[in-house]
Amino acid sequence: MPLSLNHWGLYTDFYELTMAQGYFYCEKKEDTTTFNYFFRTNPFKGGFTVFAGLQDFLEILSEYTFSESDIQFLKSQGFRKEFLKYLSEFRFSGNVLSAREGEIMFPNEPVLQVEGNVIECQLIESFLLNILNFESLIATKAYRVKMVAENKPFTDFGLRRAQGLGALHASRAAVIGGASSTSNVLAGKLFNIPVSGTQAHSWIQSFEGEIEAFRAFAKIHPENTVLLVDTFDTIHSGIPNAILVAKEMEKRGLRLKAVRLDSGDLAYFSKKARKMLDEAGLEYVKIIASNQLNEHVIRSLLKDQNAPIDAFGIGTEMITGKNDAALDGVYKMTEINGKPKMKLSENIEKVTLPGKKQVYRCLDSSGMFYRDAILLTDEKPEEVKTICHPIYPERRTSINHLQMEPLLFTVVKKGQVVVEQKSPDKIHDYLQERAALLPDEHKRFISPHIYKVGISEKLMEVRQALTQSIKEANQAR
Amino acid sequence: MPLSLNHWGLYTDFYELTMAQGYFYCEKKEDTTTFNYFFRTNPFKGGFTVFAGLQDFLEILSEYTFSESDIQFLKSQGFRKEFLKYLSEFRFSGNVLSAREGEIMFPNEPVLQVEGNVIECQLIESFLLNILNFESLIATKAYRVKMVAENKPFTDFGLRRAQGLGALHASRAAVIGGASSTSNVLAGKLFNIPVSGTQAHSWIQSFEGEIEAFRAFAKIHPENTVLLVDTFDTIHSGIPNAILVAKEMEKRGLRLKAVRLDSGDLAYFSKKARKMLDEAGLEYVKIIASNQLNEHVIRSLLKDQNAPIDAFGIGTEMITGKNDAALDGVYKMTEINGKPKMKLSENIEKVTLPGKKQVYRCLDSSGMFYRDAILLTDEKPEEVKTICHPIYPERRTSINHLQMEPLLFTVVKKGQVVVEQKSPDKIHDYLQERAALLPDEHKRFISPHIYKVGISEKLMEVRQALTQSIKEANQAR
């Protein structure tokens, strides 16, 4: 993990440790088990989710150990000697199958499958959820922005409104989703992503007047001069001063790169500013906009109002994944010692899918995403003709003769990470490639068409039999 | 800072560094300046904000230096040699005045005032905002829960839905706001806050049946047995099995501590469960509830439905500060080299207050919070008879003869932290003390009464004169 916090053992919920101690003393520590990570709802009332965070998860998994001071802390919390000795030597030694980072995923299908002994599978739950839920949320948000911004670049400006150190993972996920750069310098260094930024109102205020502030900035940063024009009065001061400085720069063979609008009606001001710049012969000077932006505002600006904005800086809403603020991903036991396991629930949508599984993406004849099918690992996809709705088994759909791609790949084998690291922009390229195959009706913001995810008849049978036996056991009590 | 990330120099926005380099080469690096941190809106449509994060901010400030590898990174970004040398020796050497952590604060009043040279004041902006905005958001959220939960304890269960490492600061802030403990073990260790937790559905699933799982847990953790009763069927399986185990524990001289409900209608199930437990003579077994809780749901459960719930576990909504996800705090230059500075804006509510200031809390005759008054530092509070509305100067209110308490205290002097560390629960005690003085009409959730914050006539005059001179300068152009 990039942070120098290099023992991650305590980055977990207390109950993972109480359960682990329980498994230890119940002689269950060699029990082999399978857990699935999945989410139940696409964020932002959208039609898909961008899976992100895998690489950060794998880094923490590799460093998921307990330092001497961690052990001392747990001792002070009443954990017992033999168990603490076990923890002091702990390393994850299981297998992880995962969707590729940047993959388009849908509710209720396994995104990640963890196999190992029950203690190791249990202990990693909290940080797995913490990282994958959050990065997937932000990558999805950023990709929604990307869909409306299209070829206009946008930058993550969110550090100041981010949820503390969550800023780090968020800036990475924003680039996976499509941001071209971040203002967060530490994230830039840690994750090798481009950083950018120019000046704040305080720069302007620190000079006698706005024109002096603009001149000084252009002198110090001649190759990358972006002028913030709204400190006093955008139309009567900011833009005229920027034009003056641009003309002075031209005399020195330089070019003003852009002006930035950070308040007021961005459609109105961008049109005014564009006109003034063009009339001064400064067609090449770009207009950057910031201030409370999100995918809906940007769509309105670009599509409904034809605002001549060339680039965006996006803060609060992208870095915090507003309005959702969290993806509802969960991590559930699906098998122990070869026996399928599931959770019933008072809430029908919280019932889980038992067994070891693989997810297949079924493509239509033009190669577009058509259905996802969840099969038991030992099923042969070419033999599965029909899939069922996971809640209403009578609703079935044929997947006969469709091309099927497995989505889960081994990323950790016996505790060793077996996939190469990819930079966030490369992961974004993969996302772009995949998103191009997702039909538009799943991408729209309002009432997106629900992408169908079904389960094999065999999986349905396993679930029904298990449900029946749990119910009988309860009645027999 | 508790994380071993011990050079925090890059935890900033890129533009702070481009501006700092600009100040450096414009010969402004000795300019003295004052910045104010304030927010513009109370979160959650509420009537107040709990200020939190000061201690974490001060720790990062103390470690705000650049490592050799940070300097190398900045070199790769094009920063220049002399400036990088300056950064490599950088340490904050200014003063910070701040409200006490746990103080009740209101929009537009300075919460923190930073004084120093323009470079140091600028560089710290981003992480100051990052930490203070987020911890204040979460402490406020948690205190809203506390107001409805009253003497019933609630625990932070949010790690799995938190925004990455933001979980750490959030768990601390939740305890400041009133959470009795956290599930986040690392936060427990770092911030010395109580940790708690019991078992998940996976524990239940890992056994042959629910009763075996309950028995095993009670055996391993006899002093702290809380049983999760909704894995299969709360009423027909979970509660009856918990009663059975409680009775078995009684025979061994032990007591089942509680059952936990985690799905379904919590009002309905808690009443059913209470009745079943009581009928079995288990009046002492408590009921803990979790699942999508927030202050509104808890109020409905306790006040409207008399649900017999004794404690709560709160996840997503508290740890992410839903629905706001961010506090809109900003950090603005108010003075440079003794001259007051301000920002006009296209948005009237974004206009700032110039000068060095102090905030006074005016108490009514019964000692309750009545008004806050923002004065220039050199004003004597006893000589200020009237304060004005900051936007509508014709709206005035008398503060004559009121008792006035200053809210901002020196916490950093010439770069040295001069306040002692306090544990989060002690900060909560202070919050409780202060919140008791805030009239109820500011505490209600729906349309809370707006607490009045005014500015002195002298501050109003400074602002008006400055606005005038900026406008004249623009017209003269």
Short mmCIF file of N, CA, C and O in Angstrom, two decimals, chain A residues 56-139:
data_model
loop_
_atom_site.label_atom_id
_atom_site.label_comp_id
_atom_site.label_asym_id
_atom_site.label_seq_id
_atom_site.Cartn_x
_atom_site.Cartn_y
_atom_site.Cartn_z
N ASP A 56 -5.87 -1.55 -5.08
CA ASP A 56 -5.64 -1.09 -3.70
C ASP A 56 -6.00 -2.19 -2.71
O ASP A 56 -5.32 -2.38 -1.69
N PHE A 57 -7.07 -2.90 -3.01
CA PHE A 57 -7.44 -4.02 -2.14
C PHE A 57 -6.32 -5.05 -2.09
O PHE A 57 -5.94 -5.53 -1.02
N LEU A 58 -5.76 -5.39 -3.26
CA LEU A 58 -4.70 -6.41 -3.30
C LEU A 58 -3.45 -5.94 -2.55
O LEU A 58 -2.77 -6.74 -1.90
N GLU A 59 -3.17 -4.64 -2.64
CA GLU A 59 -1.99 -4.14 -1.90
C GLU A 59 -2.19 -4.26 -0.39
O GLU A 59 -1.29 -4.65 0.34
N ILE A 60 -3.38 -3.90 0.05
CA ILE A 60 -3.63 -4.02 1.50
C ILE A 60 -3.63 -5.50 1.90
O ILE A 60 -3.06 -5.88 2.93
N LEU A 61 -4.21 -6.35 1.06
CA LEU A 61 -4.23 -7.78 1.36
C LEU A 61 -2.81 -8.31 1.55
O LEU A 61 -2.54 -9.09 2.48
N SER A 62 -1.89 -7.85 0.69
CA SER A 62 -0.49 -8.29 0.80
C SER A 62 0.16 -7.81 2.08
O SER A 62 1.14 -8.40 2.54
N GLU A 63 -0.34 -6.70 2.60
CA GLU A 63 0.27 -6.14 3.81
C GLU A 63 -0.66 -6.33 5.01
O GLU A 63 -0.55 -5.63 6.00
N TYR A 64 -1.59 -7.25 4.87
CA TYR A 64 -2.53 -7.47 5.97
C TYR A 64 -1.88 -8.37 7.03
O TYR A 64 -2.04 -9.59 7.04
N THR A 65 -1.10 -7.71 7.88
CA THR A 65 -0.40 -8.40 8.97
C THR A 65 -0.55 -7.57 10.23
O THR A 65 -1.02 -6.43 10.17
N PHE A 66 -0.17 -8.14 11.34
CA PHE A 66 -0.32 -7.46 12.63
C PHE A 66 1.06 -7.16 13.20
O PHE A 66 1.89 -8.06 13.34
N SER A 67 1.30 -5.89 13.52
CA SER A 67 2.58 -5.52 14.13
C SER A 67 2.54 -5.88 15.61
O SER A 67 1.49 -6.18 16.17
N GLU A 68 3.69 -5.80 16.22
CA GLU A 68 3.78 -6.08 17.65
C GLU A 68 2.85 -5.15 18.44
O GLU A 68 2.16 -5.58 19.37
N SER A 69 2.79 -3.88 18.03
CA SER A 69 1.94 -2.94 18.79
C SER A 69 0.45 -3.23 18.52
O SER A 69 -0.39 -2.99 19.39
N ASP A 70 0.14 -3.74 17.33
CA ASP A 70 -1.25 -4.16 17.08
C ASP A 70 -1.63 -5.29 18.04
O ASP A 70 -2.73 -5.31 18.62
N ILE A 71 -0.73 -6.24 18.18
CA ILE A 71 -1.00 -7.39 19.06
C ILE A 71 -1.18 -6.92 20.50
O ILE A 71 -2.07 -7.37 21.21
N GLN A 72 -0.33 -5.98 20.90
CA GLN A 72 -0.46 -5.43 22.26
C GLN A 72 -1.82 -4.77 22.45
O GLN A 72 -2.46 -4.90 23.50
N PHE A 73 -2.23 -4.03 21.43
CA PHE A 73 -3.53 -3.37 21.52
C PHE A 73 -4.64 -4.41 21.68
O PHE A 73 -5.53 -4.27 22.51
N LEU A 74 -4.57 -5.48 20.88
CA LEU A 74 -5.61 -6.52 20.96
C LEU A 74 -5.57 -7.24 22.29
O LEU A 74 -6.60 -7.65 22.83
N LYS A 75 -4.38 -7.39 22.84
CA LYS A 75 -4.25 -7.99 24.17
C LYS A 75 -5.02 -7.14 25.19
O LYS A 75 -5.76 -7.65 26.03
N SER A 76 -4.86 -5.83 25.06
CA SER A 76 -5.55 -4.91 25.98
C SER A 76 -7.06 -4.99 25.82
O SER A 76 -7.82 -4.59 26.70
N GLN A 77 -7.52 -5.51 24.67
CA GLN A 77 -8.95 -5.65 24.43
C GLN A 77 -9.45 -7.03 24.85
O GLN A 77 -10.60 -7.39 24.57
N GLY A 78 -8.60 -7.82 25.47
CA GLY A 78 -9.05 -9.09 26.03
C GLY A 78 -8.87 -10.30 25.13
O GLY A 78 -9.33 -11.39 25.47
N PHE A 79 -8.23 -10.16 23.99
CA PHE A 79 -8.01 -11.34 23.15
C PHE A 79 -6.97 -12.25 23.81
O PHE A 79 -6.10 -11.79 24.56
N ARG A 80 -7.09 -13.55 23.49
CA ARG A 80 -6.30 -14.53 24.25
C ARG A 80 -4.97 -14.88 23.58
O ARG A 80 -4.79 -14.70 22.39
N LYS A 81 -4.12 -15.42 24.40
CA LYS A 81 -2.72 -15.61 24.06
C LYS A 81 -2.47 -16.42 22.78
O LYS A 81 -1.77 -15.97 21.88
N GLU A 82 -3.04 -17.64 22.70
CA GLU A 82 -2.77 -18.50 21.54
C GLU A 82 -3.30 -17.86 20.26
O GLU A 82 -2.67 -17.94 19.20
N PHE A 83 -4.46 -17.24 20.39
CA PHE A 83 -5.03 -16.57 19.22
C PHE A 83 -4.15 -15.40 18.78
O PHE A 83 -3.91 -15.20 17.58
N LEU A 84 -3.63 -14.66 19.74
CA LEU A 84 -2.77 -13.53 19.39
C LEU A 84 -1.47 -14.01 18.73
O LEU A 84 -0.95 -13.37 17.82
N LYS A 85 -1.00 -15.15 19.18
CA LYS A 85 0.20 -15.72 18.55
C LYS A 85 -0.12 -16.06 17.08
O LYS A 85 0.67 -15.78 16.17
N TYR A 86 -1.29 -16.65 16.89
CA TYR A 86 -1.75 -16.96 15.53
C TYR A 86 -1.80 -15.70 14.67
O TYR A 86 -1.30 -15.66 13.55
N LEU A 87 -2.37 -14.64 15.24
CA LEU A 87 -2.47 -13.38 14.49
C LEU A 87 -1.10 -12.80 14.16
O LEU A 87 -0.90 -12.23 13.08
N SER A 88 -0.18 -12.92 15.12
CA SER A 88 1.13 -12.30 14.90
C SER A 88 1.84 -12.95 13.71
O SER A 88 2.76 -12.35 13.14
N GLU A 89 1.43 -14.16 13.35
CA GLU A 89 2.04 -14.85 12.20
C GLU A 89 1.11 -14.86 10.99
O GLU A 89 1.41 -15.50 9.97
N PHE A 90 0.00 -14.17 11.11
CA PHE A 90 -1.04 -14.26 10.08
C PHE A 90 -0.61 -13.65 8.74
O PHE A 90 -0.03 -12.57 8.68
N ARG A 91 -0.94 -14.38 7.70
CA ARG A 91 -0.86 -13.87 6.32
C ARG A 91 -1.98 -14.52 5.53
O ARG A 91 -2.23 -15.71 5.69
N PHE A 92 -2.62 -13.77 4.68
CA PHE A 92 -3.66 -14.36 3.85
C PHE A 92 -3.04 -15.38 2.92
O PHE A 92 -2.07 -15.08 2.21
N SER A 93 -3.60 -16.58 2.89
CA SER A 93 -2.99 -17.65 2.09
C SER A 93 -3.98 -18.26 1.10
O SER A 93 -3.72 -19.30 0.50
N GLY A 94 -5.14 -17.61 0.93
CA GLY A 94 -6.19 -18.18 0.07
C GLY A 94 -6.12 -17.72 -1.38
O GLY A 94 -5.11 -17.18 -1.84
N ASN A 95 -7.22 -17.94 -2.08
CA ASN A 95 -7.34 -17.54 -3.48
C ASN A 95 -8.39 -16.44 -3.62
O ASN A 95 -9.36 -16.41 -2.88
N VAL A 96 -8.19 -15.59 -4.59
CA VAL A 96 -9.20 -14.57 -4.91
C VAL A 96 -9.44 -14.59 -6.41
O VAL A 96 -8.50 -14.53 -7.20
N LEU A 97 -10.70 -14.70 -6.76
CA LEU A 97 -11.12 -14.49 -8.15
C LEU A 97 -11.80 -13.15 -8.21
O LEU A 97 -12.55 -12.79 -7.29
N SER A 98 -11.57 -12.42 -9.28
CA SER A 98 -12.16 -11.09 -9.34
C SER A 98 -12.48 -10.70 -10.77
O SER A 98 -11.83 -11.14 -11.72
N ALA A 99 -13.49 -9.85 -10.91
CA ALA A 99 -13.69 -9.17 -12.17
C ALA A 99 -12.50 -8.24 -12.40
O ALA A 99 -11.82 -7.85 -11.45
N ARG A 100 -12.26 -7.89 -13.64
CA ARG A 100 -11.17 -6.95 -13.92
C ARG A 100 -11.55 -5.57 -13.41
O ARG A 100 -12.71 -5.17 -13.46
N GLU A 101 -10.54 -4.84 -12.94
CA GLU A 101 -10.80 -3.47 -12.50
C GLU A 101 -11.18 -2.65 -13.74
O GLU A 101 -10.52 -2.71 -14.77
N GLY A 102 -12.27 -1.89 -13.63
CA GLY A 102 -12.78 -1.14 -14.77
C GLY A 102 -13.92 -1.86 -15.48
O GLY A 102 -14.50 -1.31 -16.42
N GLU A 103 -14.24 -3.07 -15.03
CA GLU A 103 -15.33 -3.83 -15.66
C GLU A 103 -16.69 -3.20 -15.30
O GLU A 103 -16.85 -2.62 -14.23
N ILE A 104 -17.64 -3.33 -16.21
CA ILE A 104 -19.01 -2.91 -15.95
C ILE A 104 -19.72 -4.06 -15.25
O ILE A 104 -19.76 -5.18 -15.79
N MET A 105 -20.26 -3.80 -14.06
CA MET A 105 -20.91 -4.88 -13.30
C MET A 105 -22.33 -4.48 -12.89
O MET A 105 -22.69 -3.30 -12.94
N PHE A 106 -23.09 -5.49 -12.48
CA PHE A 106 -24.50 -5.29 -12.17
C PHE A 106 -24.88 -5.89 -10.82
O PHE A 106 -24.16 -6.75 -10.30
N PRO A 107 -25.99 -5.44 -10.27
CA PRO A 107 -26.39 -5.89 -8.93
C PRO A 107 -26.51 -7.42 -8.81
O PRO A 107 -26.93 -8.09 -9.75
N ASN A 108 -26.16 -7.91 -7.65
CA ASN A 108 -26.36 -9.29 -7.21
C ASN A 108 -25.46 -10.32 -7.86
O ASN A 108 -25.55 -11.50 -7.54
N GLU A 109 -24.57 -9.91 -8.75
CA GLU A 109 -23.64 -10.91 -9.31
C GLU A 109 -22.32 -10.81 -8.54
O GLU A 109 -21.90 -9.73 -8.14
N PRO A 110 -21.67 -11.96 -8.34
CA PRO A 110 -20.38 -11.91 -7.64
C PRO A 110 -19.38 -11.07 -8.44
O PRO A 110 -19.22 -11.29 -9.64
N VAL A 111 -18.76 -10.14 -7.75
CA VAL A 111 -17.73 -9.31 -8.38
C VAL A 111 -16.36 -9.87 -7.99
O VAL A 111 -15.38 -9.75 -8.72
N LEU A 112 -16.33 -10.49 -6.84
CA LEU A 112 -15.09 -11.03 -6.29
C LEU A 112 -15.46 -12.27 -5.49
O LEU A 112 -16.50 -12.30 -4.83
N GLN A 113 -14.64 -13.30 -5.58
CA GLN A 113 -14.88 -14.53 -4.82
C GLN A 113 -13.62 -14.88 -4.06
O GLN A 113 -12.55 -14.97 -4.66
N VAL A 114 -13.73 -15.02 -2.76
CA VAL A 114 -12.57 -15.31 -1.91
C VAL A 114 -12.70 -16.73 -1.38
O VAL A 114 -13.77 -17.12 -0.89
N GLU A 115 -11.63 -17.50 -1.50
CA GLU A 115 -11.62 -18.87 -1.02
C GLU A 115 -10.42 -19.06 -0.09
O GLU A 115 -9.31 -18.66 -0.44
N GLY A 116 -10.66 -19.64 1.06
CA GLY A 116 -9.55 -19.86 1.98
C GLY A 116 -10.07 -20.43 3.27
O GLY A 116 -11.22 -20.86 3.34
N ASN A 117 -9.24 -20.42 4.32
CA ASN A 117 -9.76 -20.88 5.60
C ASN A 117 -10.68 -19.81 6.18
O ASN A 117 -10.62 -18.63 5.79
N VAL A 118 -11.54 -20.23 7.08
CA VAL A 118 -12.62 -19.34 7.53
C VAL A 118 -12.07 -18.10 8.24
O VAL A 118 -12.65 -17.01 8.12
N ILE A 119 -10.94 -18.21 8.92
CA ILE A 119 -10.41 -17.04 9.64
C ILE A 119 -9.90 -16.00 8.65
O ILE A 119 -10.23 -14.81 8.75
N GLU A 120 -9.12 -16.43 7.68
CA GLU A 120 -8.57 -15.43 6.75
C GLU A 120 -9.67 -14.80 5.90
O GLU A 120 -9.65 -13.60 5.63
N CYS A 121 -10.64 -15.62 5.50
CA CYS A 121 -11.73 -15.05 4.70
C CYS A 121 -12.54 -14.05 5.51
O CYS A 121 -13.04 -13.06 4.98
N GLN A 122 -12.68 -14.32 6.79
CA GLN A 122 -13.46 -13.43 7.66
C GLN A 122 -12.72 -12.12 7.94
O GLN A 122 -13.29 -11.04 7.86
N LEU A 123 -11.43 -12.24 8.27
CA LEU A 123 -10.68 -11.05 8.71
C LEU A 123 -10.60 -9.96 7.65
O LEU A 123 -10.55 -8.78 7.97
N ILE A 124 -10.59 -10.37 6.39
CA ILE A 124 -10.37 -9.38 5.33
C ILE A 124 -11.65 -8.68 4.90
O ILE A 124 -11.63 -7.77 4.08
N GLU A 125 -12.79 -9.12 5.46
CA GLU A 125 -14.08 -8.59 5.00
C GLU A 125 -14.15 -7.06 5.02
O GLU A 125 -14.53 -6.41 4.05
N SER A 126 -13.81 -6.48 6.17
CA SER A 126 -14.10 -5.05 6.38
C SER A 126 -13.32 -4.15 5.42
O SER A 126 -13.88 -3.23 4.83
N PHE A 127 -12.02 -4.43 5.27
CA PHE A 127 -11.26 -3.52 4.39
C PHE A 127 -11.56 -3.81 2.93
O PHE A 127 -11.52 -2.92 2.09
N LEU A 128 -11.89 -5.06 2.62
CA LEU A 128 -12.33 -5.38 1.26
C LEU A 128 -13.54 -4.52 0.89
O LEU A 128 -13.57 -3.85 -0.14
N LEU A 129 -14.52 -4.52 1.77
CA LEU A 129 -15.73 -3.73 1.51
C LEU A 129 -15.42 -2.24 1.49
O LEU A 129 -15.90 -1.50 0.64
N ASN A 130 -14.60 -1.81 2.44
CA ASN A 130 -14.26 -0.39 2.55
C ASN A 130 -13.67 0.13 1.23
O ASN A 130 -14.08 1.17 0.70
N ILE A 131 -12.72 -0.61 0.69
CA ILE A 131 -12.00 -0.13 -0.50
C ILE A 131 -12.84 -0.33 -1.77
O ILE A 131 -12.99 0.58 -2.59
N LEU A 132 -13.40 -1.53 -1.94
CA LEU A 132 -14.10 -1.81 -3.20
C LEU A 132 -15.40 -1.01 -3.31
O LEU A 132 -15.72 -0.49 -4.38
N ASN A 133 -16.14 -0.90 -2.22
CA ASN A 133 -17.38 -0.12 -2.28
C ASN A 133 -17.08 1.33 -2.66
O ASN A 133 -17.75 1.91 -3.51
N PHE A 134 -16.07 1.90 -2.03
CA PHE A 134 -15.83 3.33 -2.25
C PHE A 134 -15.26 3.61 -3.63
O PHE A 134 -15.75 4.49 -4.35
N GLU A 135 -14.24 2.87 -4.03
CA GLU A 135 -13.65 3.17 -5.35
C GLU A 135 -14.65 2.89 -6.48
O GLU A 135 -14.68 3.60 -7.49
N SER A 136 -15.48 1.86 -6.31
CA SER A 136 -16.47 1.58 -7.35
C SER A 136 -17.49 2.71 -7.44
O SER A 136 -17.93 3.09 -8.52
N LEU A 137 -17.87 3.23 -6.27
CA LEU A 137 -18.80 4.36 -6.24
C LEU A 137 -18.25 5.55 -7.04
O LEU A 137 -18.93 6.13 -7.89
N ILE A 138 -16.99 5.90 -6.74
CA ILE A 138 -16.41 7.11 -7.34
C ILE A 138 -16.11 6.89 -8.83
O ILE A 138 -16.32 7.79 -9.65
N ALA A 139 -15.62 5.71 -9.18
CA ALA A 139 -15.35 5.45 -10.60
C ALA A 139 -16.65 5.52 -11.39
O ALA A 139 -16.67 6.03 -12.53
#
